mmCIF file with all atom_site columns, C-alpha atoms in Angstrom:
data_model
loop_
_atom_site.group_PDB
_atom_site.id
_atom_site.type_symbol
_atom_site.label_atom_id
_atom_site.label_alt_id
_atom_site.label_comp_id
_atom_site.label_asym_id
_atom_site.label_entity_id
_atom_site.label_seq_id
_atom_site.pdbx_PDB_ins_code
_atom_site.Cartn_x
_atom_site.Cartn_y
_atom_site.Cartn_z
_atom_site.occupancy
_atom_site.B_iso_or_equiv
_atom_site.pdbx_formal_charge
_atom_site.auth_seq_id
_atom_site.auth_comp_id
_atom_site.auth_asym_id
_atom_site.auth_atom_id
_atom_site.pdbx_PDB_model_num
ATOM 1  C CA . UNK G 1 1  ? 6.181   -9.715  -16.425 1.00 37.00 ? 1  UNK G CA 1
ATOM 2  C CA . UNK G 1 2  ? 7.912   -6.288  -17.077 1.00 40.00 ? 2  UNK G CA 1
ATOM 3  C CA . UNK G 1 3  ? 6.757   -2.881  -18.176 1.00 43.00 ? 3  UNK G CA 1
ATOM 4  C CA . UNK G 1 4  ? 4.034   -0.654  -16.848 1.00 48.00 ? 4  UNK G CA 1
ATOM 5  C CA . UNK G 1 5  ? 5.693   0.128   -14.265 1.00 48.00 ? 5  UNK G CA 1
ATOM 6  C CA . UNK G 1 6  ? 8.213   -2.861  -12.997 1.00 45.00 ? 6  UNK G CA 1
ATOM 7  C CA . UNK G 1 7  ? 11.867  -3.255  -13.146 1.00 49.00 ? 7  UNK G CA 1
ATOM 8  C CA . UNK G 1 8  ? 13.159  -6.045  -15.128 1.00 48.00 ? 8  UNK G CA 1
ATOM 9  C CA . UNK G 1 9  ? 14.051  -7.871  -11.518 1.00 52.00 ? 9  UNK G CA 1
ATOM 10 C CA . UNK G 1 10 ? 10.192  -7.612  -10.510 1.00 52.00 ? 10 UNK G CA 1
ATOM 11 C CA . UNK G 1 11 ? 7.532   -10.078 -10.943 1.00 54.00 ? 11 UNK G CA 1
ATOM 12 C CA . UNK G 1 12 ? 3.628   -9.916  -10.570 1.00 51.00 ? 12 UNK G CA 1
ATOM 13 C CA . UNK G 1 13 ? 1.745   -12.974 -9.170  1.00 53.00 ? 13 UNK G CA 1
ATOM 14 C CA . UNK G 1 14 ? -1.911  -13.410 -10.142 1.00 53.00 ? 14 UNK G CA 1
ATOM 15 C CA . UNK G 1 15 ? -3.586  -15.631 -8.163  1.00 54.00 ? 15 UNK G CA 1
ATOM 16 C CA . UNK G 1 16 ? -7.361  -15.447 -8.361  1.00 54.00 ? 16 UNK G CA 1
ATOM 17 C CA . UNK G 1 17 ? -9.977  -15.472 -6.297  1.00 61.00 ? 17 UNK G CA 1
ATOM 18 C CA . UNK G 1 18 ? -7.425  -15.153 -3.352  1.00 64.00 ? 18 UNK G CA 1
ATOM 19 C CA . UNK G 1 19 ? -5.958  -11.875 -4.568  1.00 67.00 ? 19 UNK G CA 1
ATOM 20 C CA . UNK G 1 20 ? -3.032  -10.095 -6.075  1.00 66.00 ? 20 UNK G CA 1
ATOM 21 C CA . UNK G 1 21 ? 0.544   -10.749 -4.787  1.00 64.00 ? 21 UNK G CA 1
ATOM 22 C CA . UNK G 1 22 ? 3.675   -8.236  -6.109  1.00 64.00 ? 22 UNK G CA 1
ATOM 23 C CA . UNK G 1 23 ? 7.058   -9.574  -5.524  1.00 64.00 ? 23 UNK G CA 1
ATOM 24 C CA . UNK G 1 24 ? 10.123  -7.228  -6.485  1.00 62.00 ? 24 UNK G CA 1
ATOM 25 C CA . UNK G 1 25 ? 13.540  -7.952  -6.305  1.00 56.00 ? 25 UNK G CA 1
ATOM 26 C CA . UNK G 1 26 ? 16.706  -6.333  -5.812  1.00 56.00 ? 26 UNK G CA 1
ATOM 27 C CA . UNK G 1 27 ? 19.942  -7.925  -6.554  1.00 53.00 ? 27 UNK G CA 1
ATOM 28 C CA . UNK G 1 28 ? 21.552  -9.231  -3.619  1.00 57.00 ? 28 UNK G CA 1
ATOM 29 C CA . UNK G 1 29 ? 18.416  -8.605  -1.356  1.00 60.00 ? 29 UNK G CA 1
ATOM 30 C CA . UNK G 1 30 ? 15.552  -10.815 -0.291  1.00 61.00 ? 30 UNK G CA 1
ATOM 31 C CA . UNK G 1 31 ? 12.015  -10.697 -1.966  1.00 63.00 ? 31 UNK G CA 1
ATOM 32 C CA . UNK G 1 32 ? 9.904   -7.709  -0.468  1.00 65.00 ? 32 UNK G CA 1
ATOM 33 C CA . UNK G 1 33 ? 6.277   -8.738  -1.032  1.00 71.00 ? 33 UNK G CA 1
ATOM 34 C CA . UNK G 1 34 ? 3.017   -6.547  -1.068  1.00 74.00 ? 34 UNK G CA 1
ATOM 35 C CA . UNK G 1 35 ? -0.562  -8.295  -1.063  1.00 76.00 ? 35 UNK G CA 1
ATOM 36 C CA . UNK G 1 36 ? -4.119  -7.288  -1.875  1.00 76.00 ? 36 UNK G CA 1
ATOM 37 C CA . UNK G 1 37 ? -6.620  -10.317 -0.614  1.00 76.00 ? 37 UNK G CA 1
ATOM 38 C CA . UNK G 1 38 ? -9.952  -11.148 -2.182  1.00 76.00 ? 38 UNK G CA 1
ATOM 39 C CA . UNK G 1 39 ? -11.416 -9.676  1.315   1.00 78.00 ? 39 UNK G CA 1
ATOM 40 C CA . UNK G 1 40 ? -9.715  -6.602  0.817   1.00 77.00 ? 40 UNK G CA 1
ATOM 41 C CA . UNK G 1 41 ? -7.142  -7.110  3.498   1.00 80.00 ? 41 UNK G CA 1
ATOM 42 C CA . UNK G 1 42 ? -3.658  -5.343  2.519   1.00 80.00 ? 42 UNK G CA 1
ATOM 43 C CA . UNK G 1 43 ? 0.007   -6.996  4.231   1.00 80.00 ? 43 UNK G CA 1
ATOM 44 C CA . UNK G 1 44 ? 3.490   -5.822  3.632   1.00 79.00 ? 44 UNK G CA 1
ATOM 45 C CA . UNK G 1 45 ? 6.855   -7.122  4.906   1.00 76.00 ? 45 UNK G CA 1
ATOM 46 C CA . UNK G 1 46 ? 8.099   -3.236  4.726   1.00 77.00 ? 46 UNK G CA 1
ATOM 47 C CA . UNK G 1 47 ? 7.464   0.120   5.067   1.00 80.00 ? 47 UNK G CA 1
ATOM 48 C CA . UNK G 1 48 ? 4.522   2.253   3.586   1.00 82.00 ? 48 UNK G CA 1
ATOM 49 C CA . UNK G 1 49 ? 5.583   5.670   2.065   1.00 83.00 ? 49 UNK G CA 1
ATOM 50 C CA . UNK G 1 50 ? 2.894   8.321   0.849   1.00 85.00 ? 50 UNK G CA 1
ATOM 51 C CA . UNK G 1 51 ? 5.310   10.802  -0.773  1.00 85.00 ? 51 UNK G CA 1
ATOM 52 C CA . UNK G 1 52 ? 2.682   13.232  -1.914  1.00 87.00 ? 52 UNK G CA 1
ATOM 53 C CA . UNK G 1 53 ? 0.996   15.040  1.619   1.00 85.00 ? 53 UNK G CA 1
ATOM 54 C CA . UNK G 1 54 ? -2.123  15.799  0.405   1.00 87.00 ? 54 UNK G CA 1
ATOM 55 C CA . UNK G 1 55 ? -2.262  11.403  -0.113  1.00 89.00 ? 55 UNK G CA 1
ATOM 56 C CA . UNK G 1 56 ? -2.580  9.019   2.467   1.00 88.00 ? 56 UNK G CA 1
ATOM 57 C CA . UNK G 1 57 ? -4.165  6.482   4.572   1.00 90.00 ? 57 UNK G CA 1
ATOM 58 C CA . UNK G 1 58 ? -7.773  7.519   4.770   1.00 92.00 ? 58 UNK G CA 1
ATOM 59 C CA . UNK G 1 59 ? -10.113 5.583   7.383   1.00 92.00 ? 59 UNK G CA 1
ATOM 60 C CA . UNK G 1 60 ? -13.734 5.567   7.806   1.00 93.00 ? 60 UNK G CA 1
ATOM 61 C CA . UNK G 1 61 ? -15.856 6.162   10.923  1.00 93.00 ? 61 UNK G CA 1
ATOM 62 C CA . UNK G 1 62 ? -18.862 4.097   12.037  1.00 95.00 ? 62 UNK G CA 1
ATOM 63 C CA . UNK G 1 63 ? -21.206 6.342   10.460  1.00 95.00 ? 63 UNK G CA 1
ATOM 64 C CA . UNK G 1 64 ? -18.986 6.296   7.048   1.00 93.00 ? 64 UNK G CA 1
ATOM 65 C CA . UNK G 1 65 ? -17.164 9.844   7.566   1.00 95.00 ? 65 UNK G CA 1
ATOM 66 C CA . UNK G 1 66 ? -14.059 9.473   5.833   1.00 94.00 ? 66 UNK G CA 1
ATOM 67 C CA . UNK G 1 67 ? -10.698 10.582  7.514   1.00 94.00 ? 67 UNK G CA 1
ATOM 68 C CA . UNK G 1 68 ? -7.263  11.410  6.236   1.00 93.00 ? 68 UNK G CA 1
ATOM 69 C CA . UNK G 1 69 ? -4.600  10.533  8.866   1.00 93.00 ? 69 UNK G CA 1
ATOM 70 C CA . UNK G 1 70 ? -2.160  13.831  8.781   1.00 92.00 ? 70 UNK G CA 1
ATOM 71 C CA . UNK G 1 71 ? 1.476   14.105  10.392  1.00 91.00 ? 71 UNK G CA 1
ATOM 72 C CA . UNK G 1 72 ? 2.805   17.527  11.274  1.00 92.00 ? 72 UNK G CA 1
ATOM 73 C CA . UNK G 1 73 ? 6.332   18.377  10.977  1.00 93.00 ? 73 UNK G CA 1
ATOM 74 C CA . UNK G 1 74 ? 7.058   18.225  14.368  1.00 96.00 ? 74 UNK G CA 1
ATOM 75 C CA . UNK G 1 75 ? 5.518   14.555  14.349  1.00 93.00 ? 75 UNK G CA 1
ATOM 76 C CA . UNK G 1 76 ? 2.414   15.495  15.738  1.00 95.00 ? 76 UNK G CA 1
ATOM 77 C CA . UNK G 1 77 ? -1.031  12.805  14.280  1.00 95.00 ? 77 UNK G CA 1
ATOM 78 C CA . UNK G 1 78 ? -3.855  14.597  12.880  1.00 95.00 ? 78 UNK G CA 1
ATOM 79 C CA . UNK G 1 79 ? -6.890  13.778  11.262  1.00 95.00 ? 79 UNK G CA 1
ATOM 80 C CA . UNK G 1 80 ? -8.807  15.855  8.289   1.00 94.00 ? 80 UNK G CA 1
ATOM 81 C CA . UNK G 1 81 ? -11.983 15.096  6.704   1.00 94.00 ? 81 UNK G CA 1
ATOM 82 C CA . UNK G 1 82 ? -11.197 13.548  2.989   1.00 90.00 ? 82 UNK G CA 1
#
């Protein structure tokens, strides 16, 4: 599968119920894979880059508040209400 958004060296595996799987490859480097599972459960072999800072991981409380995790640019973790 190519187009919408993948290389010619990428590939999209379907597999339902289970999921989604997205493979990509680079010449002369192994596969790095990305998963979605039916339970909602997200794995990577790599890194996870947010290159926009007003996006990011956002987590919920027990009493479903919904959090933004921030970074400062000294490093510092912060939280803001999304």
């Amino acid at each position: 599968l190519t187009g919408a958004g993948l290389s010619s060296q990428g590939r999209l595996l379907v597999s339902k119920p289970s999921g989604l799987t997205i493979q990509s490859y680079t010449t002369g480097t192994s596969a790095a894979t990305f998963s979605v599972e039916a339970d909602g459960d997200v794995t990577t072999a790599g890194d996870i880059t947010c290159t926009d800072n007003s996006k990011g991981l956002i987590l919920k409380s027990d009493n479903g508040s919904s959090f933004r995790l921030t970074v400062s640019d000294a490093g510092a973790l912060g939280t803001e209400p999304s």
